[in-house]
XYZ file of C-alpha atoms in Angstrom:
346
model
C 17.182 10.856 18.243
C 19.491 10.043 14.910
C 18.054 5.915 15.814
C 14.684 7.107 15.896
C 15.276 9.398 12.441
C 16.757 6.624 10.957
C 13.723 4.345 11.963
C 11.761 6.618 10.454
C 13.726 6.707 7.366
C 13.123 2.723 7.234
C 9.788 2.479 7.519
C 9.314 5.181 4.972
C 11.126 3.379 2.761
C 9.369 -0.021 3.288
C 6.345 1.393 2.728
C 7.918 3.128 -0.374
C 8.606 0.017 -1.798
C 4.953 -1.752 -0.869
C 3.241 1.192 -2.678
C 5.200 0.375 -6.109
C 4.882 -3.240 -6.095
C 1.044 -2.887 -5.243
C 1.089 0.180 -8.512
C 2.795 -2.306 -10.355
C 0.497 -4.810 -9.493
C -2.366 -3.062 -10.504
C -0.808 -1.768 -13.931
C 0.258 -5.122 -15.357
C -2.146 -7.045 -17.616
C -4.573 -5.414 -18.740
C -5.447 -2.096 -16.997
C -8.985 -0.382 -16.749
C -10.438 2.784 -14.901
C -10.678 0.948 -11.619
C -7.108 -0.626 -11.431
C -5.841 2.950 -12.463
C -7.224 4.374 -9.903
C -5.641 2.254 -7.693
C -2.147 2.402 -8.579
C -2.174 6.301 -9.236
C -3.057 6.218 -5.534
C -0.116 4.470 -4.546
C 2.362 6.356 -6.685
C 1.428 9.446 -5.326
C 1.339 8.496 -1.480
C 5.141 7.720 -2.875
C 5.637 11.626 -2.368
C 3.699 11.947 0.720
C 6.139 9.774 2.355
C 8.968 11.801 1.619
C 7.940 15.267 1.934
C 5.944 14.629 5.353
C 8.872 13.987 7.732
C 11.887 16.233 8.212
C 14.216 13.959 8.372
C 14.934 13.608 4.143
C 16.299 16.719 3.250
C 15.269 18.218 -0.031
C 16.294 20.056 -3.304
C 13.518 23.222 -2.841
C 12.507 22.318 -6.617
C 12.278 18.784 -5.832
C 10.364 19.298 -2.986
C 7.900 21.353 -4.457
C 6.892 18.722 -7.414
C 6.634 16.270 -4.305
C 4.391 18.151 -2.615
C 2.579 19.042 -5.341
C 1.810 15.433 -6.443
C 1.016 14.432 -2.706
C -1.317 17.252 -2.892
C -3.061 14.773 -4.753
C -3.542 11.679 -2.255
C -6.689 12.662 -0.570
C -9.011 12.646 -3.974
C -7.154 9.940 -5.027
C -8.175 8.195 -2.167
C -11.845 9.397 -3.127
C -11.859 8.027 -6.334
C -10.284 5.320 -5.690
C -12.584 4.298 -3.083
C -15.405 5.002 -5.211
C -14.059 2.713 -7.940
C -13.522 -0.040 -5.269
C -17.026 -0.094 -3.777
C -19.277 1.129 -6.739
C -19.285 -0.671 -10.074
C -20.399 2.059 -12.176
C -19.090 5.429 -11.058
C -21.239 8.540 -11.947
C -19.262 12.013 -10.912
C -21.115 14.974 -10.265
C -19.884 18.534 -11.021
C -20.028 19.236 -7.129
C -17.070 16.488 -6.569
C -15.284 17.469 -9.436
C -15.276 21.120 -8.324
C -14.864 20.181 -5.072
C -11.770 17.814 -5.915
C -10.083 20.667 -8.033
C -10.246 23.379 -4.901
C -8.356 20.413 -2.760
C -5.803 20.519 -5.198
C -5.475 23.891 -5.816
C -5.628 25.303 -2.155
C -2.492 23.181 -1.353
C -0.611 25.928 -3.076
C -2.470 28.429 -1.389
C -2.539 27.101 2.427
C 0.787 28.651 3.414
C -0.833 32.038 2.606
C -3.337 32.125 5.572
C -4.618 29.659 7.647
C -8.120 29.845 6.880
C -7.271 28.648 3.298
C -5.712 25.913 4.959
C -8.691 25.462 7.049
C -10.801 25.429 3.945
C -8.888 22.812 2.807
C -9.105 20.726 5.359
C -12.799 21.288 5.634
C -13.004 20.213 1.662
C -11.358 17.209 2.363
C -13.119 16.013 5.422
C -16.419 16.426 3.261
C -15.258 14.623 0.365
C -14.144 11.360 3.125
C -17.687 11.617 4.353
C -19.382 11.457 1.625
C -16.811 8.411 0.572
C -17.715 6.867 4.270
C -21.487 7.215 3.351
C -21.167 5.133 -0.361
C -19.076 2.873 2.116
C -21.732 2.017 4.264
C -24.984 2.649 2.093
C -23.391 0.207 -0.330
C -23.045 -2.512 1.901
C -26.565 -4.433 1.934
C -26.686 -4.380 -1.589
C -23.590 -5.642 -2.538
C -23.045 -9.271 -3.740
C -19.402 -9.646 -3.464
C -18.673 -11.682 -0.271
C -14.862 -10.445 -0.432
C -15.662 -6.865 -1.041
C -18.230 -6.488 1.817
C -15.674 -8.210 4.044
C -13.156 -5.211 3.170
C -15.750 -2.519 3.975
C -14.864 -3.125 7.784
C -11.482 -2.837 7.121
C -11.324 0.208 5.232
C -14.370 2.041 7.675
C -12.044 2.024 10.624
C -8.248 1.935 9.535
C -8.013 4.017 6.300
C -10.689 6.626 7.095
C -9.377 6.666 10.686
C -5.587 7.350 9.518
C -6.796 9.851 6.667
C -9.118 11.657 9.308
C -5.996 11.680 11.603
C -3.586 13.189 9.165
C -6.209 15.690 7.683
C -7.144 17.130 11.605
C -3.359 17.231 12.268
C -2.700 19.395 8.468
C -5.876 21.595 9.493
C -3.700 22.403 13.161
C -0.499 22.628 11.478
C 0.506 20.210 14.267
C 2.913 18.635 11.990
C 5.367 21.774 12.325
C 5.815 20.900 16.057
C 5.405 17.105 15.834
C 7.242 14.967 18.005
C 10.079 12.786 15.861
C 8.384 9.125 17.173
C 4.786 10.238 15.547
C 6.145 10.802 12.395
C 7.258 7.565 12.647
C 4.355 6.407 14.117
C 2.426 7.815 10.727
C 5.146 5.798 8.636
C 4.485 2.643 10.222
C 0.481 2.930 9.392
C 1.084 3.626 6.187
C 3.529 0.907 5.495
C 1.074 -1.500 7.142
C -1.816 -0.222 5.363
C 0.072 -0.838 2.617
C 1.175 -4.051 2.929
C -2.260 -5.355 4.209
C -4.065 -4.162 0.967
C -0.752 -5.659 -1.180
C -1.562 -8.939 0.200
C -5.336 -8.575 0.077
C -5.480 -7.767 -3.633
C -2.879 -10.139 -5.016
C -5.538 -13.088 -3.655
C -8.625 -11.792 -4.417
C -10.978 -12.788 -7.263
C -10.128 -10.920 -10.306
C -13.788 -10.170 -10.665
C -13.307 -7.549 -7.720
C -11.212 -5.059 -10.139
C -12.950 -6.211 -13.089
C -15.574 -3.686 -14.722
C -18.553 -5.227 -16.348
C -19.527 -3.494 -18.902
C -22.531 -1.481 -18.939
C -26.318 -3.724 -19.654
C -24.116 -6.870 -19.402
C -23.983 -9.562 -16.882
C -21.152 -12.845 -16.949
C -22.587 -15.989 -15.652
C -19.882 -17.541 -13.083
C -19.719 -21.207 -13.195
C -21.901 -22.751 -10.166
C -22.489 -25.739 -8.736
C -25.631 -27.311 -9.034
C -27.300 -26.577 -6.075
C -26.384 -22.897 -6.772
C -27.810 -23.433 -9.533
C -31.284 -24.130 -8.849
C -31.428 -21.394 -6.310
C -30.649 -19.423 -8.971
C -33.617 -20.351 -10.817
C -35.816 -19.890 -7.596
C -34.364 -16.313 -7.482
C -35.643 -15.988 -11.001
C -38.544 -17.329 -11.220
C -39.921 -15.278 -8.359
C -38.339 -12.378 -9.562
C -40.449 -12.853 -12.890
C -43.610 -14.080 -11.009
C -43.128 -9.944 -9.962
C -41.364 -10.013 -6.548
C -39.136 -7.160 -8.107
C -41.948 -4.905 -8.252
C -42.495 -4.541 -4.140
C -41.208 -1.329 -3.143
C -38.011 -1.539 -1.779
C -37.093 -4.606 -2.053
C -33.863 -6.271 -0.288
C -31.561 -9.258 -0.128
C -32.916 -10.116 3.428
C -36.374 -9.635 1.906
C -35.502 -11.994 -0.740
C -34.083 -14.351 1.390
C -37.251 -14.242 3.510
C -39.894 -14.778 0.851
C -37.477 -17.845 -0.657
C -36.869 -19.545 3.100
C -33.081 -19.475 1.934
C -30.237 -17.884 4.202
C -28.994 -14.108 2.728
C -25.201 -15.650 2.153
C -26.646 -17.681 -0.538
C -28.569 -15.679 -2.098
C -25.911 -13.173 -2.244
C -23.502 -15.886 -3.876
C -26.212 -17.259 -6.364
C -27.061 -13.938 -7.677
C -23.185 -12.857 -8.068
C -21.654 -16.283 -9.237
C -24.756 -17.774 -10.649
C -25.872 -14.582 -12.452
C -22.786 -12.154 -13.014
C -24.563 -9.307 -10.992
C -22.012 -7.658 -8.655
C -24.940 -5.610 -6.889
C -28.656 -6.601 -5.938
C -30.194 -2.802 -7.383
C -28.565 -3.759 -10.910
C -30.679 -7.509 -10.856
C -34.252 -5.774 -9.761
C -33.667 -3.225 -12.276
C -33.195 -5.712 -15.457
C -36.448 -6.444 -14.323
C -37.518 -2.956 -14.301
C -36.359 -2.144 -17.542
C -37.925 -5.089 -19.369
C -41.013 -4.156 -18.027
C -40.338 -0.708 -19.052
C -39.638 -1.668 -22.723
C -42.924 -3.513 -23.017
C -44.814 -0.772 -21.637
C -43.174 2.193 -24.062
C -43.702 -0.187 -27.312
C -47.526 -0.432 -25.991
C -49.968 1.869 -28.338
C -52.017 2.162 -25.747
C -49.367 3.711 -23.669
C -48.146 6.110 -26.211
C -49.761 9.390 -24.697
C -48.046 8.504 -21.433
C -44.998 10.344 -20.208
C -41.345 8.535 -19.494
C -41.589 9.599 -16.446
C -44.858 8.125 -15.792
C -43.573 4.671 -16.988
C -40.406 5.336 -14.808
C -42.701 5.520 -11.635
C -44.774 2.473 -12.843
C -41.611 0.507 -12.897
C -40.540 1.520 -9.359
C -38.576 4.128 -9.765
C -38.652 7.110 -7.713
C -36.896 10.006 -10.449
C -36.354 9.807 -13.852
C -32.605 10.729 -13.966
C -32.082 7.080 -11.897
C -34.239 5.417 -14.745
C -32.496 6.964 -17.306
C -28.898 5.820 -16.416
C -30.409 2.138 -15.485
C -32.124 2.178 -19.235
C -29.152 3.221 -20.935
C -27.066 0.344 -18.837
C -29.286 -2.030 -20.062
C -30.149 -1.023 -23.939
C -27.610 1.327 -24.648
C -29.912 4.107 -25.218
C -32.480 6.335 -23.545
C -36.109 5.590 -23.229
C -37.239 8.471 -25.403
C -34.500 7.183 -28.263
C -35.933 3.448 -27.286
C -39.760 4.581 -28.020
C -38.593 6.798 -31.004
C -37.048 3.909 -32.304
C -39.685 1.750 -31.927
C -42.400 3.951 -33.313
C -40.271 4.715 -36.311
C -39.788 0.721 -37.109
C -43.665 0.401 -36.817
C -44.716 3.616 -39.203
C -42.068 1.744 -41.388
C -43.525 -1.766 -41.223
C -47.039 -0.413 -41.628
C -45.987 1.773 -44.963
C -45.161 -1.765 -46.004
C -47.785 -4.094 -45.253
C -50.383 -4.305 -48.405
């Protein structure tokens, strides 16, 4: 029993020392919202480790900050996951209030069980819904290294984290056999240690955030090239406008295999997603029609159907991406300029 302990103690610390380098990894250079994310994640599994085997004893006041910050890992897992597979991150109140009663039921879950329960229940539904961006994200993402990861990620972190939240919402952990807890070291360790070495050679461009209405043309070959110009010159001939559109549509219509299509909208364009290309298209469009005269008595959300879009709160966000304002600022501004430039004119 003190070998296995002590094997336990290793492993604990190995993946201790994993989950700094990959922190500090992620919080050297230059640091954004994604990379943050990332490492805060790591720091705080730091905890985790030490408070979720019996065999480090602890200072009661030190053990309640650790637990307290490893309260912490499962929406830090959310968010970072979200950062990871979604390139612009909108949070709802539902996940923020949903985030804060995770947090602040850890306190509570030695008072009854069903708070526990609760708990457990609150975090299970925020891994779903981080499962579902998971998988709905995958056909329209462009990053070949990034879709790759998805599998990864499906079936060994949500599998571990669904593991360890079922065995918190037991309380099997309080009669746990010493070898599991071990067991649990060693998959976090190797969890870590696989991402470590997964991020360190990746593309930069998979932490990078683009910012908002922008795109960065990659350097391409010239074969990419001119299936990048293919791509865009049936895009603007008004592919974009069939409802629904994919990247296996695309590829279809252009007699081209989805892999490159993928790589010559991402490295030949700078779009890390196929919904944010279609909808520079949309937008465009929408800017001619809310300049129109013609179309001044219709409503934005009339245009936003027109353009493809199925609410208005989507078209909003997608117009303020792209022009850095709304449409009703965009058509104010407009119509302002052209009262102006009319007062003007002899």
């Amino acid at each position: 029993m003190p070998d296995l302990a002590m094997f336990d103690i290793f492993l604990r610390g190995a993946a201790l020392g994993a989950l700094i380098l990959c922190a500090c990894l992620f919080l050297s250079g230059r640091v954004n919202r994604k990379g943050l994310s990332v490492a805060t994640l790591c720091l705080c599994l730091c905890p985790y480790l030490i408070v979720s085997t019996p065999d480090i004893p602890l200072h009661p006041m030190a053990q309640t900050v650790l637990i307290w910050a490893a309260s912490l890992v499962p929406v830090l897992l959310y968010w970072a996951a979200l950062e990871l597979f979604q390139d612009q991150v909108d949070v709802r109140p539902w996940q923020i209030s949903l985030a804060v009663f995770v947090v602040a039921s850890a306190w509570l879950a030695h008072l009854h069980i069903w708070i526990a329960a609760l708990r457990g229940v609150a975090v299970l539904v925020l891994l779903f819904h981080m499962l579902s961006v998971v998988i709905r994200g995958d056909t329209d993402d462009l990053i070949a290294q990034r879709r790759r990861f998805r599998r990864w990620f499906l079936v060994w972190v949500l599998g571990l984290a669904s593991v360890i939240t079922a065995v918190e919402i037991l309380q099997l952990d309080r009669t746990m056999p010493r070898g599991l807890f071990a067991l649990q070291a060693g998959a976090i360790f190797l969890s870590a240690a696989a991402f470590l070495v997964w991020s360190a050679y990746l593309r930069p461009d998979i932490w990078r955030i683009t910012p908002r209405g922008a795109s960065e043309n990659a350097p391409t070959n010239p074969t990419q090239a001119a299936l990048a110009q293919r791509i865009q010159q049936a895009m603007e001939q008004g592919l974009w406008r069939h409802e629904g559109l994919t990247v296996a549509q695309l590829a279809a219509h252009l007699h081209t295999p989805e892999h490159r299509i993928r790589a010559a909208i991402n490295q030949g364009m700078g779009h890390r997603n196929f919904p944010s290309y279609v909808n520079t298209f949309r937008i465009t469009e929408a800017q001619k029609l809310l300049t129109e005269p013609e179309m001044e008595a219709r409503t934005v959300l009339s245009i936003a159907f027109d353009v493809g879009f199925s609410s208005l709160g989507p078209f909003n966000r997608a117009f303020r991406d792209q022009t850095g304002t709304t449409p009703t600022a965009f058509r104010k501004q407009h119509l302002e300029r052209t009262i102006r430039l009319n007062a003007s004119s002899p």
